Coordinates of C-alpha atoms in Angstrom, one line a residue:
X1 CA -158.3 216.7 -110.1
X2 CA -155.9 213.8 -110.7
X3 CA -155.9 211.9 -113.9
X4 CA -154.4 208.7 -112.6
X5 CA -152.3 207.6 -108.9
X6 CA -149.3 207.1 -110.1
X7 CA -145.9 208.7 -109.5
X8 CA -145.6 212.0 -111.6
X9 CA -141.7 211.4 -111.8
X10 CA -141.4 207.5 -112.8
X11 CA -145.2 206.7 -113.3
X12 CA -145.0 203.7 -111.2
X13 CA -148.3 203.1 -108.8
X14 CA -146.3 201.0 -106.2
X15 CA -142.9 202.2 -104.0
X16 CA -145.2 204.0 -101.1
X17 CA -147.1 206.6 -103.5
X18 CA -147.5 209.8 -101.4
X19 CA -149.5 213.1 -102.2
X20 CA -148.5 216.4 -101.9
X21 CA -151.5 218.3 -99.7
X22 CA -150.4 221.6 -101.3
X23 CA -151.1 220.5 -105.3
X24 CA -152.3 217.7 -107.0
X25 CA -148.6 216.1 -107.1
X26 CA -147.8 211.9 -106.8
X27 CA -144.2 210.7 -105.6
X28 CA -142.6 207.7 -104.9
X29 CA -141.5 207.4 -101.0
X30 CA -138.9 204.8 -101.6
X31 CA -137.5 206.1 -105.1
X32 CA -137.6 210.1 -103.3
X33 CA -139.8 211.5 -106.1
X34 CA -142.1 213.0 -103.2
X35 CA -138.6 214.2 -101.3
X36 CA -137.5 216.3 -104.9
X37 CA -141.0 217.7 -105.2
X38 CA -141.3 218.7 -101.3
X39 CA -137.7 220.3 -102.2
X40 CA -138.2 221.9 -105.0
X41 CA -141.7 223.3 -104.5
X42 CA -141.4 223.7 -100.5
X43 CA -144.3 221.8 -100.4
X44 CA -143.3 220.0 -97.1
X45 CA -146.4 217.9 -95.9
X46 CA -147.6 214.9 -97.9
X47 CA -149.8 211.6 -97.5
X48 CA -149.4 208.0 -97.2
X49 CA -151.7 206.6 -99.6
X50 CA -151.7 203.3 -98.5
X51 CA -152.3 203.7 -95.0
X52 CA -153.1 207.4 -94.7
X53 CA -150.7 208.8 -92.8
X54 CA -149.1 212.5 -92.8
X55 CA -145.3 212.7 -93.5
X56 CA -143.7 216.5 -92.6
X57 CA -140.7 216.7 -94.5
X58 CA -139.5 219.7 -92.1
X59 CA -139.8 217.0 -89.4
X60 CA -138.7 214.0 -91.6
X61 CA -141.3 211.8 -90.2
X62 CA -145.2 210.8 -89.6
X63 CA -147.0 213.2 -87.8
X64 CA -150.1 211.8 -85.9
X65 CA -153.2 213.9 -86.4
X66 CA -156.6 212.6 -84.8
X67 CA -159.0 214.3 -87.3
X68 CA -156.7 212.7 -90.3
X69 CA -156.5 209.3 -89.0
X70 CA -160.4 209.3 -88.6
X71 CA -160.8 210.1 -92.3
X72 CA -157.9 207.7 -93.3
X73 CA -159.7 204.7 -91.4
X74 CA -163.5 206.0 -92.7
X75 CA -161.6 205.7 -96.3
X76 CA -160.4 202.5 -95.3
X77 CA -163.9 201.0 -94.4
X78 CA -165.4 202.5 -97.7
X79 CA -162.6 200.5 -99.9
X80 CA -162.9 196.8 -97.7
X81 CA -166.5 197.3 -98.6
X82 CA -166.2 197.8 -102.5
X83 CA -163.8 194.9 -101.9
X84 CA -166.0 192.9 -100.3
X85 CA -168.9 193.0 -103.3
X86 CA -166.0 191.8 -105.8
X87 CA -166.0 187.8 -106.6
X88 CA -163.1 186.1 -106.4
X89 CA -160.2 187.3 -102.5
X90 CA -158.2 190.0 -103.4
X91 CA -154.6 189.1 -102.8
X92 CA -152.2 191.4 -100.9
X93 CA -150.6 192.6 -104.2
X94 CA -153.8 193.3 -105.7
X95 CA -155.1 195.7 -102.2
X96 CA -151.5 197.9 -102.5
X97 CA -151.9 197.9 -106.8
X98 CA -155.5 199.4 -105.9
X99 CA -154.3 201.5 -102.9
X100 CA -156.7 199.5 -100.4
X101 CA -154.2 199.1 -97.8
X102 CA -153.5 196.1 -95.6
X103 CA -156.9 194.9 -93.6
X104 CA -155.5 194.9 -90.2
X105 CA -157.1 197.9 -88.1
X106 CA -155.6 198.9 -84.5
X107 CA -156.9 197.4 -81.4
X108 CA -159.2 200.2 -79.7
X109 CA -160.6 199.4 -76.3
X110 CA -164.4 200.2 -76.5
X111 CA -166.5 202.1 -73.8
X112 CA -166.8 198.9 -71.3
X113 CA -163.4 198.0 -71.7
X114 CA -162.2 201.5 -71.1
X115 CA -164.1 201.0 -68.1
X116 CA -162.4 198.0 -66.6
X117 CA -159.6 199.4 -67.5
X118 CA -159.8 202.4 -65.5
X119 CA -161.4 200.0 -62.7
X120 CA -158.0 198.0 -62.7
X121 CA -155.2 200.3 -63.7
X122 CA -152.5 197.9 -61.7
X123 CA -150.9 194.5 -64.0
X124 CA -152.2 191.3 -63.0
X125 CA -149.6 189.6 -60.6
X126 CA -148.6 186.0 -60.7
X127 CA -149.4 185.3 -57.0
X128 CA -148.6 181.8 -55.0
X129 CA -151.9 180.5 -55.6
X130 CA -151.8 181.2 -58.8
X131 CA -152.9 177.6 -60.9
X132 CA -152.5 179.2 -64.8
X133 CA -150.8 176.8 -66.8
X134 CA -151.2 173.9 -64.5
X135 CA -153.7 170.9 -65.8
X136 CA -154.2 167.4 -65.6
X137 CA -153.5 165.1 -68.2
X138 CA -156.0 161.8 -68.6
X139 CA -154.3 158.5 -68.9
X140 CA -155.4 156.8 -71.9
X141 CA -153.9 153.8 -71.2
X142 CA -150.3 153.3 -70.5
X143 CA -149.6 157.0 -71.7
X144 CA -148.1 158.4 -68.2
X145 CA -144.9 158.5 -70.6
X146 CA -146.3 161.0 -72.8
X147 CA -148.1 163.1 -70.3
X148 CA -145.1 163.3 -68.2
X149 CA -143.2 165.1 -71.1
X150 CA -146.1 167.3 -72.4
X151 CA -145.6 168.2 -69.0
X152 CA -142.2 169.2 -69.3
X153 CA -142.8 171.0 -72.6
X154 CA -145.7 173.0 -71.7
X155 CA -143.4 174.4 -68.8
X156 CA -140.0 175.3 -70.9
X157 CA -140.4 179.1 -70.5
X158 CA -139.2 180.0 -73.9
X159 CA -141.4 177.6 -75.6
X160 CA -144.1 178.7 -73.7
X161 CA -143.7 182.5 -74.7
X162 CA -143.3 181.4 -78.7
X163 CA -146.9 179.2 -78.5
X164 CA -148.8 181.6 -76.5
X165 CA -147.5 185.1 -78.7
X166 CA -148.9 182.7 -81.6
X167 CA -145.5 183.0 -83.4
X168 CA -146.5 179.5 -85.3
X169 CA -147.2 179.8 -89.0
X170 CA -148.4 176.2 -90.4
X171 CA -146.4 175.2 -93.7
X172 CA -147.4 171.8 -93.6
X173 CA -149.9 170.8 -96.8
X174 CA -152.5 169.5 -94.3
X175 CA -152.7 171.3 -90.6
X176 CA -154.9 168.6 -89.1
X177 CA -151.3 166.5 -89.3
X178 CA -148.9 169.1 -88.1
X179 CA -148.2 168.3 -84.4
X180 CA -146.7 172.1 -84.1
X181 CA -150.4 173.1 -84.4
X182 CA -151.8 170.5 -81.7
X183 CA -148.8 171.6 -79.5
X184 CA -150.2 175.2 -80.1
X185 CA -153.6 173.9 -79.1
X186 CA -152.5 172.3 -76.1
X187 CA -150.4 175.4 -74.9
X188 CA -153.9 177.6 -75.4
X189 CA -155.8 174.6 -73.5
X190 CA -153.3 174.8 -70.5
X191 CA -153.4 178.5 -70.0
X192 CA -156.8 178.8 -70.7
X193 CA -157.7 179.2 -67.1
X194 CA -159.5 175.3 -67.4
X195 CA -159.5 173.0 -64.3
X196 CA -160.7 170.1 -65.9
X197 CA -157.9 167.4 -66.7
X198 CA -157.3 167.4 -70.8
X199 CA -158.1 164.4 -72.6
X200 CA -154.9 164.5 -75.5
X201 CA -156.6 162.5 -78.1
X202 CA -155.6 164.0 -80.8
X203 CA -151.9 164.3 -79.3
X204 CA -151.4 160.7 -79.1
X205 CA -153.2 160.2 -82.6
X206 CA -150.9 162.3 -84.3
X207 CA -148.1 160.6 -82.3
X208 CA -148.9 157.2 -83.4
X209 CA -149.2 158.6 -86.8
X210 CA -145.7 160.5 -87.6
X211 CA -143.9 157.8 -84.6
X212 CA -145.4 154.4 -85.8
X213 CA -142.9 152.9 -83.3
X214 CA -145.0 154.4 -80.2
X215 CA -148.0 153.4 -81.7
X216 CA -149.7 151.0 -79.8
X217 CA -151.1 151.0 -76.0
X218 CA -147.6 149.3 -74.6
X219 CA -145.6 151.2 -71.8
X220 CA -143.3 153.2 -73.7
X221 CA -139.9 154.8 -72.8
X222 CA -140.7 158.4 -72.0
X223 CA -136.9 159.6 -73.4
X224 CA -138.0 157.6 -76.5
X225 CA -141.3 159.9 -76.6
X226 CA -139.2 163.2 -76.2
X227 CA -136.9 162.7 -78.9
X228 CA -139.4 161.3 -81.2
X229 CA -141.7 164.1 -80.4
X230 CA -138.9 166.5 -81.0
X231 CA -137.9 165.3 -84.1
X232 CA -141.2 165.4 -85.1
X233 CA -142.0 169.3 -83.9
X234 CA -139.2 169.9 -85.7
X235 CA -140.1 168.4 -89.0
X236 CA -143.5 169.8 -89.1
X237 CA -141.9 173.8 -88.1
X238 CA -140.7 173.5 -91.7
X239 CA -143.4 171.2 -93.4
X240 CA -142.8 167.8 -93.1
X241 CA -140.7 167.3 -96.4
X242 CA -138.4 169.9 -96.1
X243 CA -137.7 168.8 -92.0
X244 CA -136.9 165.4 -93.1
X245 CA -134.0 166.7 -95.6
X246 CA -132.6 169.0 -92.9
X247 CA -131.2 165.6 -91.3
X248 CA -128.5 168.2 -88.9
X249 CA -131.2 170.0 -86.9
X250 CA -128.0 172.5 -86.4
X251 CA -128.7 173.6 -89.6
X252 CA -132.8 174.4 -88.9
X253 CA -133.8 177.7 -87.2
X254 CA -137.2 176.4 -85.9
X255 CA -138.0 176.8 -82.4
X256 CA -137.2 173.4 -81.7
X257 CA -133.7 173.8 -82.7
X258 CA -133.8 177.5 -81.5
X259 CA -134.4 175.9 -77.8
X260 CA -132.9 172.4 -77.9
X261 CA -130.7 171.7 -79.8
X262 CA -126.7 172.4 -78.6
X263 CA -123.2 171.2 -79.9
X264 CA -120.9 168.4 -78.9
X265 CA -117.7 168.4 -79.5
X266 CA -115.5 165.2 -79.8
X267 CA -111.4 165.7 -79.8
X268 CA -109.8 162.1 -81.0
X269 CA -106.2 162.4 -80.3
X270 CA -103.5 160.1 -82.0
X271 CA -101.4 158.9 -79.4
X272 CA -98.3 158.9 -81.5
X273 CA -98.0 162.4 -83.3
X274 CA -100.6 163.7 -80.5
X275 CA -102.6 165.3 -83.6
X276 CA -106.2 166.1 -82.6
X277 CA -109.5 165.8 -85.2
X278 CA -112.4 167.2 -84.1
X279 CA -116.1 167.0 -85.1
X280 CA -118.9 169.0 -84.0
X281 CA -122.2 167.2 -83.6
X282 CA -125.7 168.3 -82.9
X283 CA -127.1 166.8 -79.7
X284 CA -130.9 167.4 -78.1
X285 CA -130.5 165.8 -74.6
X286 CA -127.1 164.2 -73.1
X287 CA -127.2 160.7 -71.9
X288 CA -125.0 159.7 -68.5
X289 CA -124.0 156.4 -67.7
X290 CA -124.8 156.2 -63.8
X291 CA -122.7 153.8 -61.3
X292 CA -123.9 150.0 -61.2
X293 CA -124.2 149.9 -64.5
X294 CA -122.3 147.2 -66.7
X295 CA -120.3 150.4 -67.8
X296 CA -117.2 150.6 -65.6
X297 CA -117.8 154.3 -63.2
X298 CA -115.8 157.1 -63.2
X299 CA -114.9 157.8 -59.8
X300 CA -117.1 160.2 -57.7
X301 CA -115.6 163.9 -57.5
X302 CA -113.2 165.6 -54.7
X303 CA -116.0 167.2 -52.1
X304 CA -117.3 163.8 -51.1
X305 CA -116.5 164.4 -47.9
X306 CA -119.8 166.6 -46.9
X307 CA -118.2 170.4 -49.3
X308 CA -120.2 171.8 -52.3
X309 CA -119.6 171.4 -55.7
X310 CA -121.6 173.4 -58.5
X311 CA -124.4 174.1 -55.8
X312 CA -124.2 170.2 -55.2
X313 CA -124.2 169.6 -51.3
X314 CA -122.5 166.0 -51.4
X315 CA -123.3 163.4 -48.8
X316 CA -120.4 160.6 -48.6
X317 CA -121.1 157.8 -51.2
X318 CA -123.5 160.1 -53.0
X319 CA -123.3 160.4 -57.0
X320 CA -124.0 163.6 -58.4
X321 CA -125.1 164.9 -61.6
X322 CA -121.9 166.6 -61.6
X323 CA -119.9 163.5 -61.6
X324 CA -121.9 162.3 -64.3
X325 CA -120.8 165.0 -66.3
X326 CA -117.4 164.1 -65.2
X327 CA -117.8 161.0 -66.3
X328 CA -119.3 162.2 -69.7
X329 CA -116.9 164.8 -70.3
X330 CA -113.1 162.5 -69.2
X331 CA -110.5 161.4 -72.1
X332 CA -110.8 158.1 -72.3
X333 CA -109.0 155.9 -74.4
X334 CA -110.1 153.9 -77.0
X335 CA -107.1 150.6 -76.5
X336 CA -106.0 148.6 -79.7
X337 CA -109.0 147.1 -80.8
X338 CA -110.3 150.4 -81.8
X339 CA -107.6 152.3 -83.6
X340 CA -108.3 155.0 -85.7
X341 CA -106.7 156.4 -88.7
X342 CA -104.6 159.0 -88.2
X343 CA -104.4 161.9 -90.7
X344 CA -100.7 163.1 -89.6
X345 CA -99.3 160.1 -89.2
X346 CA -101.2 158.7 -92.1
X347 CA -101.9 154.9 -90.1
X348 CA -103.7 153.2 -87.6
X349 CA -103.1 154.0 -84.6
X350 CA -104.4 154.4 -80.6
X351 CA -106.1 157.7 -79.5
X352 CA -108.0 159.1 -76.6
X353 CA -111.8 160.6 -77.7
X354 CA -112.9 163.5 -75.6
X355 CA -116.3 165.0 -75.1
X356 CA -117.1 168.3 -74.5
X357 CA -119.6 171.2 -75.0
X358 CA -118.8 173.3 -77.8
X359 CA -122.5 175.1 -77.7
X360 CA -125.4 174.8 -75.3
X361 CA -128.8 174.4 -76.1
X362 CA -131.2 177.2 -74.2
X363 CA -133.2 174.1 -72.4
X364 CA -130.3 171.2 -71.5
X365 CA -131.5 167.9 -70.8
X366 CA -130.2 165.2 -69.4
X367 CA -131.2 161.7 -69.1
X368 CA -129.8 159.3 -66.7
X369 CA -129.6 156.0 -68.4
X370 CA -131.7 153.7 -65.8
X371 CA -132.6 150.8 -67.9
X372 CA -129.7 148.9 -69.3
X373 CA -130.4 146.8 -72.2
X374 CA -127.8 144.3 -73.1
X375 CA -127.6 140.9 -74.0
X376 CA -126.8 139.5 -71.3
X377 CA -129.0 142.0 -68.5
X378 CA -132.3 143.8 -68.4
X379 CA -132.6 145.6 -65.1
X380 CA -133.0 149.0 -64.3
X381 CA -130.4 150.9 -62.0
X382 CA -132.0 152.8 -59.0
X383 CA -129.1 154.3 -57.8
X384 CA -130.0 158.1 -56.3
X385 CA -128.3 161.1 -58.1
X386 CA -127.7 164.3 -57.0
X387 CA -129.0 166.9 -58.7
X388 CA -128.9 170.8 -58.1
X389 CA -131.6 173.4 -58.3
X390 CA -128.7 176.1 -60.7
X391 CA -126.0 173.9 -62.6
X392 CA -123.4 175.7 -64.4
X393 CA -121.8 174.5 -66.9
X394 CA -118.7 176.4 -67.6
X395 CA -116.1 173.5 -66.6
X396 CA -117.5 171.0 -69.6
X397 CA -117.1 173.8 -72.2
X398 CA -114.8 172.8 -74.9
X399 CA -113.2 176.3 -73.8
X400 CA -112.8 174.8 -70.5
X401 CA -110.9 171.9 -72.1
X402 CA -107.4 173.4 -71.2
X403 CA -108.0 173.4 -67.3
X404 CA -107.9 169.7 -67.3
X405 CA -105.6 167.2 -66.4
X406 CA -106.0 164.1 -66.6
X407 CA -109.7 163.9 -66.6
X408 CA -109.6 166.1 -63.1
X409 CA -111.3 169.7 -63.4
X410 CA -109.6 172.6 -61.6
X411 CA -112.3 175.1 -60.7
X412 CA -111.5 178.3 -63.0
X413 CA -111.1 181.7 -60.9
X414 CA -113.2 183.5 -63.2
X415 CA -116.8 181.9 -63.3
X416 CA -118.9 184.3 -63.8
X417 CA -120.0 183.1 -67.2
X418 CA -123.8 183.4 -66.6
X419 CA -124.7 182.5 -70.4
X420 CA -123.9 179.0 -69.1
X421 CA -126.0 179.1 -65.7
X422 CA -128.9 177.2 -65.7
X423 CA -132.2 176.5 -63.3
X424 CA -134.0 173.3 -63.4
X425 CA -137.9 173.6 -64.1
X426 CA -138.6 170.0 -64.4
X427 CA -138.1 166.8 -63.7
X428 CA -139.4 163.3 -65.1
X429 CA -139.3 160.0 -62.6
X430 CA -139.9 156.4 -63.2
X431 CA -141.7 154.1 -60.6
X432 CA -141.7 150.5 -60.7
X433 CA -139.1 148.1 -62.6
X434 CA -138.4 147.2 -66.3
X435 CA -141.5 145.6 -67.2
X436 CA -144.3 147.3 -64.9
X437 CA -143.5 150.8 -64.0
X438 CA -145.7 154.3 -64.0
X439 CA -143.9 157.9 -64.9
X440 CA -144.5 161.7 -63.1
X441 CA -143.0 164.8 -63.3
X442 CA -142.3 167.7 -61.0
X443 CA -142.7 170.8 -63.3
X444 CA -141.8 174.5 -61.3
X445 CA -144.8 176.6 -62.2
X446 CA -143.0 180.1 -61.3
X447 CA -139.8 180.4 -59.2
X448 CA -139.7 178.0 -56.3
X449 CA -143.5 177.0 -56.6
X450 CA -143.1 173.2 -57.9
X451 CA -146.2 170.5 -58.5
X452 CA -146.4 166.8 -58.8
X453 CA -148.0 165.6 -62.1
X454 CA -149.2 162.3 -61.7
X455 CA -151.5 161.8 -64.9
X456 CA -155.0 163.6 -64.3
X457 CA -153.8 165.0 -60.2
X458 CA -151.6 167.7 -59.4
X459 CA -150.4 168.5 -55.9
X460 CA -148.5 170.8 -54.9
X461 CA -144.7 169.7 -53.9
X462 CA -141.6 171.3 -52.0
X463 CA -138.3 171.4 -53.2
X464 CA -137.2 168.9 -51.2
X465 CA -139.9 166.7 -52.9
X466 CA -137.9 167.3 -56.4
X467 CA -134.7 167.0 -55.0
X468 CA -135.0 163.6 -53.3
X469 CA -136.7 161.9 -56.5
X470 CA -134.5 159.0 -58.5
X471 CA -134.8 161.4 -61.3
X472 CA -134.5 160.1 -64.8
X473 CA -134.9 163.0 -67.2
X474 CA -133.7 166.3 -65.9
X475 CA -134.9 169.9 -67.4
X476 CA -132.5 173.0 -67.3
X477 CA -133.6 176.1 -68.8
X478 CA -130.5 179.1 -69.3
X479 CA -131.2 181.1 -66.9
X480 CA -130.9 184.9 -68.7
X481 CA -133.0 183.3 -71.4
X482 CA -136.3 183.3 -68.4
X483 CA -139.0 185.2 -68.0
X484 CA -140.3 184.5 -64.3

């Protein structure tokens, strides 16, 4: 009996028309013209026409009624069809102006999948033997460096939730060149229940495309490959021009960022008027010096003497990853042939420059700086570090700062700060010297289940296989942030 579908009030055909089921009545959801009318007229059940719903207005919301939603997705069908005869894609816009609807239907399970599910009522555990996720990677010559870190990414738990919930949504102009879509391709290929190694051709074509500097079938640094690989992930997350303008990834909300990228803060202090300028920078791994390096050492921390230190058991003489952060984290001065202008005393003068955390990524990593490059030496440092299974990293907070002295931490009584508790998932190792050498990885597949990724073979490790490795590139992952 209706002349037209549009609101009877305000005559507009948009704002979540609704018709009253007692008289031939259109209102406006969002404008309330169907809320007067109900009022008024006690006319107090209406429908959706978009999607076909039944709103009470006794009730103030949807009711669900089987026999109406039947009707509602028969009506749906009939109006996909007429769409489908028309020649040119009706947009979104164009299916609400015409009352369509949105062409996504409900998931309902059909007769044989009602059947398996009743045959297997109870969720599928992850159990010891459990392989999902784990594959081999074939060398294509000299690319142990890269597979050792798609390791390590295909493993970061939160990364690994985003990819395989399909939360990517290409903006690049061409999606055969977005790397975000071949890591999204790779996460489906590695949890697709496969046992065949993966050939990453098109990985390490798209590499040598957006990192000319990797290009080439040379050993390559594999710290190198992460951060180029980052940078690149996080480019093509918001289409490759607009990453490249976003020079502070701090300022980006991909995933990327979302997961690696953390703040360091740097506190120069004037040695004269004791005035402190800070700068916060954004940081996607932290580098430590290690000891026999060129670089003089800080040295190693009280508890050398067999105690435990941030779940570090320390064996005398042994360097930890804690004293690295030490290290990383101590004022150190900067002497006269480095003054800096002070803005209180207006001059040149000597400061101190501290480091500290001022926020954590969700996945910290840490390389240990093996090979030293300078002009005089070109050697890599074997030295073993230390390195614990949970680190927390409360005492190189910037918050932390004020329980220093003199470079020396003093354990705070309260740490029970578990937003800065972390549990390592991976871990990247270099065999061999400078110029001939061969990367793996230990990735942890679920908690204390660990594997040894050596190119296209994976075997299954202990703990004690992780913990004893040299260890060049170390994965933490927060640990409230996990989903085991």
């Amino acid at each position: 009996q209706a002349k037209s579908c549009i609101c009877h009030m305000c005559g507009a055909h948009l704002n979540r028309l609704h018709s009253c089921l007692y008289c031939v009545f259109f209102g406006c959801f969002t404008k309330k013209h169907i809320h007067e009318h109900a009022k008024a007229k006690r006319h107090n059940l209406a429908i959706d026409l978009l999607y076909g719903g039944i709103y009470c207005f006794m009730c103030q919301d949807y009711i669900y009624d089987k026999d109406m939603e039947q009707i509602a997705k028969e009506e749906q069908r009939k109006a996909w069809k007429l769409q489908a005869f028309t020649p040119t894609v009706v947009s979104h816009y164009q299916c609400t102006m015409t009352g369509i609807g949105e062409k996504y239907s409900t998931w309902e399970p059909t007769k044989r999948e009602l059947e398996l599910l009743r045959h297997n009522p109870k969720r599928r555990k992850i159990t010891t033997n459990c392989t999902i996720g784990l594959r081999g990677l074939i060398n294509l010559g000299n690319t142990c460096f890269m597979n050792c870190i798609v390791q390590a990414l295909t493993h970061t738990p939160l990364l690994r939730d985003f990819f395989l919930s399909d939360r990517h949504k290409c903006e690049m102009q061409s999606p055969s060149s977005c790397l975000v879509c071949e890591m999204s391709t790779l996460f489906q290929e590695f949890y697709s229940g496969h046992r065949s190694p993966h050939i990453p051709y098109r990985l390490l074509h798209l590499v040598w495309t957006h990192a000319r500097h990797l290009a080439g079938y040379e050993q390559q640094d594999a710290h190198e490959f992460l951060i180029a690989a980052l940078d690149v992930l996080h480019r093509h997350c918001k289409g490759d021009d607009n990453g490249k303008k976003a020079n502070n990834p701090n300022h980006c909300n991909c995933i990327i960022d979302q997961i690696f990228t953390g703040g360091l803060q740097s506190d120069v202090t004037c040695q004269v008027c004791h005035g402190v300028s800070t700068t916060i920078d954004p940081f996607w791994d932290i580098s430590l010096d290690l000891p026999g390096s060129s670089t003089p050492f800080w040295p190693l921390s009280p508890g050398s003497d067999g105690s435990v230190v941030n779940g570090e058991s320390h064996v005398s003489g042994t360097t930890t990853l804690t004293d690295c952060l030490r290290r990383f984290t101590r004022p150190e001065h900067l002497g006269s042939s480095a003054k800096i202008k002070c803005s209180g005393c207006h001059s040149y003068q000597e400061s101190t420059k501290q480091l500290t955390m001022k926020k954590l990524p969700i996945v910290a990593c840490f390389h240990l700086k093996r090979f030293e490059h300078s002009a005089k030496l070109r050697r890599k440092i074997t030295t073993y570090v230390s390195f614990p299974l949970e680190l927390d990293m409360t005492p190189f907070m910037a918050s932390s700062k004020e329980s220093r002295m003199n470079g020396q931490y003093q354990q705070p009584t309260d740490s029970l700060n578990n937003d800065n508790k972390y549990s390592l998932f991976a871990v990247v190792n270099h065999q061999g010297t400078l110029e001939s050498g061969h990367y793996t990885s230990f990735i942890r597949q679920h908690k204390d289940q660990w594997f040894k990724c050596d190119d296209a073979i994976i075997t299954k490790a202990s703990i004690k296989d992780v913990l004893d490795s040299e260890g060049y590139l170390l994965f933490y992952h927060k640990q409230f942030l996990e989903y085991e």
